mmCIF file of C-alpha atoms in Angstrom:
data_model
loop_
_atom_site.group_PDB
_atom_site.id
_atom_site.type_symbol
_atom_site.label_atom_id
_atom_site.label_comp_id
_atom_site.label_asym_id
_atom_site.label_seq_id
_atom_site.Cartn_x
_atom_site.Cartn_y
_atom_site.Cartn_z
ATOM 1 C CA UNK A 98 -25.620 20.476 -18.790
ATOM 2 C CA UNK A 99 -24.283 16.705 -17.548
ATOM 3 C CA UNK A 100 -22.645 17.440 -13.913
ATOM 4 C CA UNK A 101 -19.386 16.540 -13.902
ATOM 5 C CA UNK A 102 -18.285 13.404 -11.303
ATOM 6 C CA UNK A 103 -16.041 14.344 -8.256
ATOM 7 C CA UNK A 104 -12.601 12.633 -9.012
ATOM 8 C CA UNK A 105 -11.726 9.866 -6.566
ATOM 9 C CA UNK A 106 -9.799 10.396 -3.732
ATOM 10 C CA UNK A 107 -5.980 8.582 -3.923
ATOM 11 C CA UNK A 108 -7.164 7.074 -0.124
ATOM 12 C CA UNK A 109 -9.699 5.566 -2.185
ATOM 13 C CA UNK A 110 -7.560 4.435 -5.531
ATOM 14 C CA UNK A 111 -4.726 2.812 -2.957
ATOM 15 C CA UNK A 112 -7.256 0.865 -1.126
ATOM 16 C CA UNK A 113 -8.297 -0.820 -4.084
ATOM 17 C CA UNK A 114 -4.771 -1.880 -4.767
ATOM 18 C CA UNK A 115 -3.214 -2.695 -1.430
ATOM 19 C CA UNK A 116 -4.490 -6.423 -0.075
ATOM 20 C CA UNK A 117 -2.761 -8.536 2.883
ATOM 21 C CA UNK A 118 -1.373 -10.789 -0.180
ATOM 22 C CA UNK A 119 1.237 -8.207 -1.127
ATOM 23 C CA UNK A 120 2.672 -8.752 2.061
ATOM 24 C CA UNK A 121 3.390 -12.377 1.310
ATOM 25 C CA UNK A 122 4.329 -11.811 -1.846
ATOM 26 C CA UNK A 123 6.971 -9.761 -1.631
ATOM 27 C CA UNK A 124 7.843 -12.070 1.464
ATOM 28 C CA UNK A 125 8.147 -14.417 -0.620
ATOM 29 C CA UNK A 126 9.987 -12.762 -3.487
ATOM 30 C CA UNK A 127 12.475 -11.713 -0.854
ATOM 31 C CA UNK A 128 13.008 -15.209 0.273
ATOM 32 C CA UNK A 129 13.882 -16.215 -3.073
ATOM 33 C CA UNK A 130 15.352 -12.884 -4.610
ATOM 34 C CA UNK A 131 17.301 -11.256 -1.609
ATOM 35 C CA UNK A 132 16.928 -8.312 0.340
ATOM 36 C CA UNK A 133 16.677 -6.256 -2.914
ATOM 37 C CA UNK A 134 13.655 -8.193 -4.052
ATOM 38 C CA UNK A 135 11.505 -5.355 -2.254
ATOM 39 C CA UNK A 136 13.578 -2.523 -4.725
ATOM 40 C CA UNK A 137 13.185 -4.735 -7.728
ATOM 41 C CA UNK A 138 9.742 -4.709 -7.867
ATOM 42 C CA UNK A 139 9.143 -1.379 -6.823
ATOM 43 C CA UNK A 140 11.448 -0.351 -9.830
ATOM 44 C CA UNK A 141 9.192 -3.238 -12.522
ATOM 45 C CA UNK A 142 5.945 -1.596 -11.175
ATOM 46 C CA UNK A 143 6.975 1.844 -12.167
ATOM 47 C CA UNK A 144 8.093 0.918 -15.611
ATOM 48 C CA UNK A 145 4.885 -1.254 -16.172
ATOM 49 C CA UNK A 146 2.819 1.908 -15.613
ATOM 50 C CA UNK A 147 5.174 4.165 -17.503
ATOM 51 C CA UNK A 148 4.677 1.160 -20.324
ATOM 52 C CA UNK A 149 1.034 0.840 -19.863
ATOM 53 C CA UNK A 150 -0.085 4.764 -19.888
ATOM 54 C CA UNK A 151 -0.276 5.203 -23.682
ATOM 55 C CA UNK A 152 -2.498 2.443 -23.919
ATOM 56 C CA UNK A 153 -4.692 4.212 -20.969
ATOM 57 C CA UNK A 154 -4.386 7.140 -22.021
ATOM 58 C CA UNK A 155 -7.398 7.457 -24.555
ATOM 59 C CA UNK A 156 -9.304 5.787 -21.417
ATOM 60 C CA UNK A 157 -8.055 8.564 -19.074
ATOM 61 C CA UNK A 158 -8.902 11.646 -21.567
ATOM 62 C CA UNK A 159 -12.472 10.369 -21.901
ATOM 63 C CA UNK A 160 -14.373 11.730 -19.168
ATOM 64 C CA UNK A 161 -17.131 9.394 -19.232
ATOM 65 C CA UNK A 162 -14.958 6.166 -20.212
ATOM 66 C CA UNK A 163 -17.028 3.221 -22.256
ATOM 67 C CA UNK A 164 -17.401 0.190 -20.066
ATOM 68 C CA UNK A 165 -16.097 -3.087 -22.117
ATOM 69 C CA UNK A 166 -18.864 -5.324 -21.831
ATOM 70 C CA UNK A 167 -17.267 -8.165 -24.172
ATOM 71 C CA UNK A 168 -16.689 -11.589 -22.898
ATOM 72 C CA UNK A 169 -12.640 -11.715 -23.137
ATOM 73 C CA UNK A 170 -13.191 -8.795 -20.550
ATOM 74 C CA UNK A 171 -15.418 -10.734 -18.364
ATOM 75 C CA UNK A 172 -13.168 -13.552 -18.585
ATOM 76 C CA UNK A 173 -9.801 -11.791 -17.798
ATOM 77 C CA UNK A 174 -11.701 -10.298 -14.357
ATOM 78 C CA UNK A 175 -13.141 -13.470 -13.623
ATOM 79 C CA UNK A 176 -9.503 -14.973 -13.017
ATOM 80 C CA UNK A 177 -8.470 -11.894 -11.453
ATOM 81 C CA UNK A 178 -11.279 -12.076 -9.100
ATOM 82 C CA UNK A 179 -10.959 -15.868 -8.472
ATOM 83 C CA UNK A 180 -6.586 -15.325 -7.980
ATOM 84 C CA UNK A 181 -7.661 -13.219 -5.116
ATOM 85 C CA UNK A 182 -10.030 -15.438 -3.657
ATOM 86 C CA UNK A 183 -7.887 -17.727 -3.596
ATOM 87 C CA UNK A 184 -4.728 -16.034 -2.257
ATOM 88 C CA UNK A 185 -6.768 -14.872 0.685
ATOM 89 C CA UNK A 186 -8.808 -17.555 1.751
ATOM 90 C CA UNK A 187 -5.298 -19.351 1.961
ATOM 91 C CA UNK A 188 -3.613 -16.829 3.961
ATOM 92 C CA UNK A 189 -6.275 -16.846 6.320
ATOM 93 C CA UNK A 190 -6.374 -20.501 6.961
ATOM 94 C CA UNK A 191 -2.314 -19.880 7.511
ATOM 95 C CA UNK A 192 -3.458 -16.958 10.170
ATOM 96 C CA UNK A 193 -6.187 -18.740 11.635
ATOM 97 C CA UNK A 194 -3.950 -21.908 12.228
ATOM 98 C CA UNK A 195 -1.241 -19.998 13.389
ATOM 99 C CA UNK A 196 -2.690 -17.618 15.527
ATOM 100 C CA UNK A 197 -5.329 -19.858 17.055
ATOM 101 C CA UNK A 198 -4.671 -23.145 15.931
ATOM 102 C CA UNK A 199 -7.986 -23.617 13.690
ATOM 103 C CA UNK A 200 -7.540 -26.300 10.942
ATOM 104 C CA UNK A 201 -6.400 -24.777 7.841
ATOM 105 C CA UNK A 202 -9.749 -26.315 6.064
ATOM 106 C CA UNK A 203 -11.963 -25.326 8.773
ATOM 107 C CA UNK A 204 -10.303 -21.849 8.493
ATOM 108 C CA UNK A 205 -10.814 -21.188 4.920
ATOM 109 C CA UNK A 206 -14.680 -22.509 5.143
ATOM 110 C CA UNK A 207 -15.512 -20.083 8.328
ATOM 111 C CA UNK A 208 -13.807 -17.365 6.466
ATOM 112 C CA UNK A 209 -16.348 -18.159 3.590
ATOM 113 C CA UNK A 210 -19.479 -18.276 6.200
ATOM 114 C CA UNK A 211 -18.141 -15.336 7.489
ATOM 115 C CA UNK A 212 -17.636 -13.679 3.974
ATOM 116 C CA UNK A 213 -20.957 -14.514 2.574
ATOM 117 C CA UNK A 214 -22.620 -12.751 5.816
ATOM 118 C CA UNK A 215 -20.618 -9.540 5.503
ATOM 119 C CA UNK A 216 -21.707 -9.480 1.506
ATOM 120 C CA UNK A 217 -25.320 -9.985 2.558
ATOM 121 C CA UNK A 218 -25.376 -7.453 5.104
ATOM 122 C CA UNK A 219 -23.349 -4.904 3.079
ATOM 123 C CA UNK A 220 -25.514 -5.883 -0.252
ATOM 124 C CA UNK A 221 -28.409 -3.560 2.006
ATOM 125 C CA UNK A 222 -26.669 -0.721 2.733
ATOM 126 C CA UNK A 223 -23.885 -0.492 -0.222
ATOM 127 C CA UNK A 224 -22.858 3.067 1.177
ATOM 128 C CA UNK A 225 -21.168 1.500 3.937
ATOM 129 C CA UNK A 226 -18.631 -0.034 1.477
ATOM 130 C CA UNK A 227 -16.642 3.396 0.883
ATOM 131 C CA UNK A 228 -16.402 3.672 5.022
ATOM 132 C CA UNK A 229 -15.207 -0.317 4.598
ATOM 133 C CA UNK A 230 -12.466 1.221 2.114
ATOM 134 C CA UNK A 231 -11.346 3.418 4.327
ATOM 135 C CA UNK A 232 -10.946 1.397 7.295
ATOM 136 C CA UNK A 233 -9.157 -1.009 5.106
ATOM 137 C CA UNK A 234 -6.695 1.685 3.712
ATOM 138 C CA UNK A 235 -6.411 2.614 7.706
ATOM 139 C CA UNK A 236 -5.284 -1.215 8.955
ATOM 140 C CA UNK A 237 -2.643 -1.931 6.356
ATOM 141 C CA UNK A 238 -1.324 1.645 6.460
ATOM 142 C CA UNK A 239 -0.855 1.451 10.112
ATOM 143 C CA UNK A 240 0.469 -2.279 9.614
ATOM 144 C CA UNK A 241 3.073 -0.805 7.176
ATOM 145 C CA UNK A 242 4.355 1.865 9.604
ATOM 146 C CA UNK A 243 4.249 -0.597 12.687
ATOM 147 C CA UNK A 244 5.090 -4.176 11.975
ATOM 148 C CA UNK A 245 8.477 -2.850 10.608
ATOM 149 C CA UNK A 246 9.223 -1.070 13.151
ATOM 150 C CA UNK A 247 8.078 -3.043 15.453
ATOM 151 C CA UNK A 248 10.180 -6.055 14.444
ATOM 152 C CA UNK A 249 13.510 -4.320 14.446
ATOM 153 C CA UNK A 250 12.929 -2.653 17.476
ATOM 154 C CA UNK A 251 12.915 -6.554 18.532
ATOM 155 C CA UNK A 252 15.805 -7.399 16.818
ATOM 156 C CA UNK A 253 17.887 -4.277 16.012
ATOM 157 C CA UNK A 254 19.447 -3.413 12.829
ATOM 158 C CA UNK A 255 22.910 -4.044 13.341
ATOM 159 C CA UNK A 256 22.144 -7.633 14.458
ATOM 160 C CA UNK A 257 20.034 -8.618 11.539
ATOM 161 C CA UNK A 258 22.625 -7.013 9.341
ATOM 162 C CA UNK A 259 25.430 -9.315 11.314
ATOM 163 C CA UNK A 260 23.314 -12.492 10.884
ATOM 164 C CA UNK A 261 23.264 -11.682 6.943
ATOM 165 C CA UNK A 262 26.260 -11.302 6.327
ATOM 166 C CA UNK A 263 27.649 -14.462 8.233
ATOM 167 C CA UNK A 264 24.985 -16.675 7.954
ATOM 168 C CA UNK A 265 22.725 -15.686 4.893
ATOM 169 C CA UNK A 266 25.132 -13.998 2.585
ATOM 170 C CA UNK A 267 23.636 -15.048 -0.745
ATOM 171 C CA UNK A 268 20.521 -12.821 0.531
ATOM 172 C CA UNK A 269 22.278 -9.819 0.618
ATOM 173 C CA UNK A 270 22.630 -9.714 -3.419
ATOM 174 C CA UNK A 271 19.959 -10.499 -6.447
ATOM 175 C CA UNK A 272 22.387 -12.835 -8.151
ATOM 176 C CA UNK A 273 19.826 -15.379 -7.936
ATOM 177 C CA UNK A 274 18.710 -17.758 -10.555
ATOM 178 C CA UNK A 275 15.756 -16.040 -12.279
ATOM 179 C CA UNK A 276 15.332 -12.867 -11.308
ATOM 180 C CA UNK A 277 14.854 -11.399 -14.868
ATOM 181 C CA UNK A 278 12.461 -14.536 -15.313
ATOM 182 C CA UNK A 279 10.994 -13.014 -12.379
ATOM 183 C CA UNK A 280 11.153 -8.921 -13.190
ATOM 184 C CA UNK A 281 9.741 -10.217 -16.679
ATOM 185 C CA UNK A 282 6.869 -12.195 -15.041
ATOM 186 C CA UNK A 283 6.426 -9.278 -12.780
ATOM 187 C CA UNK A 284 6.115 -6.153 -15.277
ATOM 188 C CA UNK A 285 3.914 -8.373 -17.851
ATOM 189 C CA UNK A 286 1.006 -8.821 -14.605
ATOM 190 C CA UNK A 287 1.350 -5.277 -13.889
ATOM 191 C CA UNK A 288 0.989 -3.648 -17.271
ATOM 192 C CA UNK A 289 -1.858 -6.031 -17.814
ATOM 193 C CA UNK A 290 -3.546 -5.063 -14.686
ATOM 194 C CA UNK A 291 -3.434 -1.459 -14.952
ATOM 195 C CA UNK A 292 -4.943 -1.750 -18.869
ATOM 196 C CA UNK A 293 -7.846 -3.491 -17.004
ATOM 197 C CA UNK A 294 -8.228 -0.818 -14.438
ATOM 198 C CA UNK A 295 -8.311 1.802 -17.111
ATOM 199 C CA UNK A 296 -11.803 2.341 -15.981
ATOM 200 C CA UNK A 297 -11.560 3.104 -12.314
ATOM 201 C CA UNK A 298 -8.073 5.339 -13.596
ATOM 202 C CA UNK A 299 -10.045 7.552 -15.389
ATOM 203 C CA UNK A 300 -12.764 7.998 -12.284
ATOM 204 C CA UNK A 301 -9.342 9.165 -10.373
ATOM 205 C CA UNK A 302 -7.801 10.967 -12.823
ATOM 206 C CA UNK A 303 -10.657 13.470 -13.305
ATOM 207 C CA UNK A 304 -11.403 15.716 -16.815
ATOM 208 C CA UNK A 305 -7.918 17.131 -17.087
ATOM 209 C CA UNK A 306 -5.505 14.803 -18.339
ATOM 210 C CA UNK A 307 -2.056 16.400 -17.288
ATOM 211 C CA UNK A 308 -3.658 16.964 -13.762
ATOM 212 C CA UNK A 309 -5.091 13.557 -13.369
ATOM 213 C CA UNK A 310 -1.235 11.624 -14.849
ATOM 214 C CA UNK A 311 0.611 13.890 -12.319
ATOM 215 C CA UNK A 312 -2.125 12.372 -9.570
ATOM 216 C CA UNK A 313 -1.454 8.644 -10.656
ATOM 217 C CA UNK A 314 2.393 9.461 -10.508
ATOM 218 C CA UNK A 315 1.565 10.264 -6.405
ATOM 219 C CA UNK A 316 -0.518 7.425 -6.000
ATOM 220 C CA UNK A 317 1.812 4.899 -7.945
ATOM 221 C CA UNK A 318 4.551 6.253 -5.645
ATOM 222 C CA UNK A 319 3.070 5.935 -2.589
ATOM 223 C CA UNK A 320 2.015 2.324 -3.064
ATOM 224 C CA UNK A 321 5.350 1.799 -3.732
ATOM 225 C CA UNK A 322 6.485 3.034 -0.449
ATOM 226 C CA UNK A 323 3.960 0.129 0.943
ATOM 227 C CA UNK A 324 5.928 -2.117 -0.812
ATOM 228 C CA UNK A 325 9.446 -1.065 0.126
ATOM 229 C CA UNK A 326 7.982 -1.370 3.927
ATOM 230 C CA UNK A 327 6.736 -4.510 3.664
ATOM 231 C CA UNK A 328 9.284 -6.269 1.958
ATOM 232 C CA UNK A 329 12.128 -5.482 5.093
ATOM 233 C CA UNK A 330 10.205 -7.735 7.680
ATOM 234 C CA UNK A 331 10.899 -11.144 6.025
ATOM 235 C CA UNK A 332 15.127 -10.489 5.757
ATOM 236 C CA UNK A 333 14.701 -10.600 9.908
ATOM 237 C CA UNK A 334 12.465 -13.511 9.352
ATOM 238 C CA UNK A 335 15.282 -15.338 7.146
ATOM 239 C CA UNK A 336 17.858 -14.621 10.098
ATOM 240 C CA UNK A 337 15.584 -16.393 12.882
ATOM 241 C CA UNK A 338 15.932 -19.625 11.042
ATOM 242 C CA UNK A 339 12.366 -20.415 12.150
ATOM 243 C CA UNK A 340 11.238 -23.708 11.296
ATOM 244 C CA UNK A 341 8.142 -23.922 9.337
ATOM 245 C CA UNK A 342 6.169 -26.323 7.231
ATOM 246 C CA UNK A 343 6.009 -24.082 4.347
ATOM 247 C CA UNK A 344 7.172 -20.567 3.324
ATOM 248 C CA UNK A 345 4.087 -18.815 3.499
ATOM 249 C CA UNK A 346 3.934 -19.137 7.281
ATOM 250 C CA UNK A 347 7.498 -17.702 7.691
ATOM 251 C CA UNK A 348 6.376 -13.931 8.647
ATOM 252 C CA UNK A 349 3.695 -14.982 10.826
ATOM 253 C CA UNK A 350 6.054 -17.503 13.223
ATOM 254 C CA UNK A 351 8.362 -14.484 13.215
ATOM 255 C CA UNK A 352 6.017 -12.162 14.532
ATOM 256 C CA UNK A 353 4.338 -15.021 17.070
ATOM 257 C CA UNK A 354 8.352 -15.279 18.012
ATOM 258 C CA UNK A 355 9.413 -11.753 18.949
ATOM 259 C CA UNK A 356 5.709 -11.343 20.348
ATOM 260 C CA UNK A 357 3.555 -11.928 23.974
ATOM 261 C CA UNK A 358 0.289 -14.004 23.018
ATOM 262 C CA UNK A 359 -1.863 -10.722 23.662
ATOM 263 C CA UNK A 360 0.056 -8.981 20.992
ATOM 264 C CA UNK A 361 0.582 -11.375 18.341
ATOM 265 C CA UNK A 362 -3.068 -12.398 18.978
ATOM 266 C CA UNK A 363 -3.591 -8.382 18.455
ATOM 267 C CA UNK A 364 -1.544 -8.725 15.162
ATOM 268 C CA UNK A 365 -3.563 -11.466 13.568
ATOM 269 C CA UNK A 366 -6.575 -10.400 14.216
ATOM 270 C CA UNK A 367 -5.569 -7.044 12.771
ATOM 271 C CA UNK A 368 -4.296 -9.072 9.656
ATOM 272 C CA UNK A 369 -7.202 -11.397 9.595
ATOM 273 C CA UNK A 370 -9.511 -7.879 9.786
ATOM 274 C CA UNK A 371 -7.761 -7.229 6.778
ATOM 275 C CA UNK A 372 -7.751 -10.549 4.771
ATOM 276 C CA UNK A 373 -12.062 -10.311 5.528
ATOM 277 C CA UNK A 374 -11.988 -6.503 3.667
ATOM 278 C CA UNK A 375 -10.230 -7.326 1.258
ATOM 279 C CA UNK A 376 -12.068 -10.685 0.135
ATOM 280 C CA UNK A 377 -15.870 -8.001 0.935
ATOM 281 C CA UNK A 378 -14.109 -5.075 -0.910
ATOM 282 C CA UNK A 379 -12.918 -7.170 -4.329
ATOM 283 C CA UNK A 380 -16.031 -8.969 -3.852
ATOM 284 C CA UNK A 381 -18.294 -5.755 -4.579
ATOM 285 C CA UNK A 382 -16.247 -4.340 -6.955
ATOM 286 C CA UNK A 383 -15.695 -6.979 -9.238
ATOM 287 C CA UNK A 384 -19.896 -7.263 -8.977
ATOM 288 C CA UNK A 385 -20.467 -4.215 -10.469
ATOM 289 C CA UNK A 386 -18.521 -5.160 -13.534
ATOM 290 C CA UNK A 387 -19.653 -8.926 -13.823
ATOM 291 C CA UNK A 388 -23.050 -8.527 -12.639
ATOM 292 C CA UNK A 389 -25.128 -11.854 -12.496
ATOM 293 C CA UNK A 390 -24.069 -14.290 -9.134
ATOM 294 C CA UNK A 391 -20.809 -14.605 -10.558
ATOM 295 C CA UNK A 392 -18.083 -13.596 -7.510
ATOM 296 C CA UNK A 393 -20.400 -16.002 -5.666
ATOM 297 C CA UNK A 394 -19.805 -18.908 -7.856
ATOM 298 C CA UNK A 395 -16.273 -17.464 -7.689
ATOM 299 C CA UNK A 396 -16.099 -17.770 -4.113
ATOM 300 C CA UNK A 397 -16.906 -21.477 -3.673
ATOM 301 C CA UNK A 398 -14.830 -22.383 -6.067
ATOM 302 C CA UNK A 399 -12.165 -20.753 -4.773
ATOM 303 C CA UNK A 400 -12.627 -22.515 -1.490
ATOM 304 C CA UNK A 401 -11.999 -25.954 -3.397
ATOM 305 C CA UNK A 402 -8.880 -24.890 -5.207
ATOM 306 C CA UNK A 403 -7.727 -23.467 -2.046
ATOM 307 C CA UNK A 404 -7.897 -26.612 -0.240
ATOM 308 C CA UNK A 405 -6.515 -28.194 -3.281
ATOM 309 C CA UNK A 406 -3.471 -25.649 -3.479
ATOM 310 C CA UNK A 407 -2.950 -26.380 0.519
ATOM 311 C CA UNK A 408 -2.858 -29.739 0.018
ATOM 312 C CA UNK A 409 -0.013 -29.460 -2.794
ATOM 313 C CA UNK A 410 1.501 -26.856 -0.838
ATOM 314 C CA UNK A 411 2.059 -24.343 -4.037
ATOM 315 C CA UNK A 412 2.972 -20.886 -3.081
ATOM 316 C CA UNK A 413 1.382 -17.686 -3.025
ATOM 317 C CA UNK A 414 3.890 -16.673 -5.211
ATOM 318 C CA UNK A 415 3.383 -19.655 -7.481
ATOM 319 C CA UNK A 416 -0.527 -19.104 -7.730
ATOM 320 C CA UNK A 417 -0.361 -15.506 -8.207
ATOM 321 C CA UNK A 418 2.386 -15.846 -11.413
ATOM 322 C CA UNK A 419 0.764 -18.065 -12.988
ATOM 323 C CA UNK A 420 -2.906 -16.436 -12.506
ATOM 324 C CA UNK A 421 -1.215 -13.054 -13.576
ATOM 325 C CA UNK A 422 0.389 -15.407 -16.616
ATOM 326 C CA UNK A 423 -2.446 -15.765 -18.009
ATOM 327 C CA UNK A 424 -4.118 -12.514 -17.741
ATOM 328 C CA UNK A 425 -0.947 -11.031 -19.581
ATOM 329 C CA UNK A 426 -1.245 -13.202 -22.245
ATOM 330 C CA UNK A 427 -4.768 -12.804 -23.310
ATOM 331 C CA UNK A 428 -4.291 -9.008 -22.586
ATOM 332 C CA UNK A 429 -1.284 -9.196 -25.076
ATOM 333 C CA UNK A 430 -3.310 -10.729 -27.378
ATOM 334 C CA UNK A 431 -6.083 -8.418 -27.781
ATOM 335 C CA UNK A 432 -3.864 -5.816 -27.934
ATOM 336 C CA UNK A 433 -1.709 -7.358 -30.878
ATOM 337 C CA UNK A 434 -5.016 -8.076 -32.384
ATOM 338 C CA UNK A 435 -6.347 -5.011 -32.249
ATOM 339 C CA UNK A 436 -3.274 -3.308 -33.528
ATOM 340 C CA UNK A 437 -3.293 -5.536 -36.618
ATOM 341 C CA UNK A 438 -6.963 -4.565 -37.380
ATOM 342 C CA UNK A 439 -5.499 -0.838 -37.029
ATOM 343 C CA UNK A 440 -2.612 -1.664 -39.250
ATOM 344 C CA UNK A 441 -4.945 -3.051 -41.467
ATOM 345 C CA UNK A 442 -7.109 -0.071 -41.815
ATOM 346 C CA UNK A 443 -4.772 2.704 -42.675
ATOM 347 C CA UNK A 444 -3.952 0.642 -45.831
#
């Protein structure tokens, strides 16, 4: 009789989806959005799982789920693996710079050197990676619970809410042009991301299917609460009227701002901690499903396009739609194609 494989732990499911980038993100969304930015995604990541879970859910009732070797599949997670190469290796030349004034291109080249060390180390002793998780899942949680707090204890409610309302009205609502642009952009990467996770679902989810949909309702929710944290620091970031070269340095001036040097030097290295696990953590998991030296390829050229990106000064936000564009689309696609070979079938 096959033993049957220990479901995985939601500390372990979370820490594959929760990355330093979401913090900017939603920054940025905020920035653009309002204060309700935070909300509106929360709400759009919610329905794109609702949306995507008949599509999983012939994944999730298989207990030993088929891996899709094909090479649309390889494709689709080399772009996802590349967009978050990219989106890190920029935020840590912005933390780097910021926090101790190393040259953005310097910055995202030692994170590389340090990155490529880390992998060869851990590529020895690949049990150390689920500890690595968990210390990941341990920084941003604890980032999520202080850096709010910590910045309003600095500012105080009431005065951030008096600096909205007379100086930043406009943020206080989602009347902006483009937010449904923006909640449709939004729902189309995550649907498409959760059909390509159907695989590491169905490890979480276990053998019984009603048991394991109630779990990913728990974990959904409580990444959600990450967001709704995160997304409160940047409305006291919009009230400091901070002057900054470019939007995706606007938390990190706030929290140099409110902060001593030995704490906001504390802060970024905590962030940076986190930027480094992230890039090691994606790095081994998209391995196992690429195989061949493929993430390191990856890698260096995501250290180009990086320095490309800084040099046009996109945004996060920017690189991460349009990355996410494209993995919707030729997720749509298959699925439209296979449902016409379906169609075709029955008649």
């Amino acid at each position: 009789m096959m033993k049957s494989i220990k479901p995985l732990s939601v500390t372990y499911l979370i820490s594959n989806w929760l990355s330093i980038s979401m913090i900017f993100l939603i920054s940025e969304a905020v920035i653009q959005y309002g204060v309700f930015a935070g909300f509106v995604i929360v709400c759009t990541f919610l329905l794109a799982f609702c949306a995507a879970l008949p599509f999983l859910r012939p994944i999730l009732s298989n207990s030993a789920p088929v891996k899709n070797r094909s090479w649309l599949n390889w494709l689709l997670l080399a772009v996802w693996l590349l967009e978050i190469f990219i989106l890190h290796l920029l935020i840590s030349g912005v933390l780097l710079h910021t926090f101790f004034n190393m040259h953005n291109t310097v910055s995202v080249f030692f994170t590389v050197a340090v990155i490529l060390l880390i992998i060869t180390f851990l590529s020895k002793w690949r049990m150390v990676i689920f500890a690595v998780k968990n210390i990941k899942f341990i920084l941003i949680s604890s980032l999520a619970i202080f850096l709010p707090t910590y910045i309003y204890l600095q500012k105080g409610l009431e005065s951030v809410y008096h600096d909205l309302l007379h100086y930043h009205p406009t943020i206080l609502h989602n009347e902006q042009k483009g937010i449904w642009m923006f909640i449709t952009i939004a729902f189309l990467i995550f649907f498409s991301k959760f059909l390509l996770q159907g695989e590491l679902l169905a490890k979480y989810t276990g053998p019984v299917l009603h048991k394991g949909i109630r779990k990913l309702f728990v974990a959904v929710f409580i990444f959600s609460t990450f967001i709704m944290a995160f997304s409160t620091m940047t409305v006291v970031a919009i009230t400091q009227n901070l002057e900054v070269s470019h939007v995706n340095e606007l938390l990190v001036f706030l929290i140099k701002k409110l902060s001593t040097p030995s704490i906001s030097h504390l802060i970024g290295i905590v962030l940076y901690l986190s930027t480094l696990l992230t890039l090691v953590i994606s790095f081994f998991q998209f391995e196992d499903r690429l195989n061949l030296r493929i993430p390191q390829v990856l890698m260096i050229i995501a250290a180009i396009l990086a320095m490309i990106i800084d040099h046009f000064q996109l945004t996060l936000l920017t690189i991460y739609s349009f990355a996410g564009i494209f993995i919707s689309g030729m997720v749509l696609i298959f699925l439209f194609h296979k449902m016409s070979i379906n169609i075709k079938n029955l008649k």
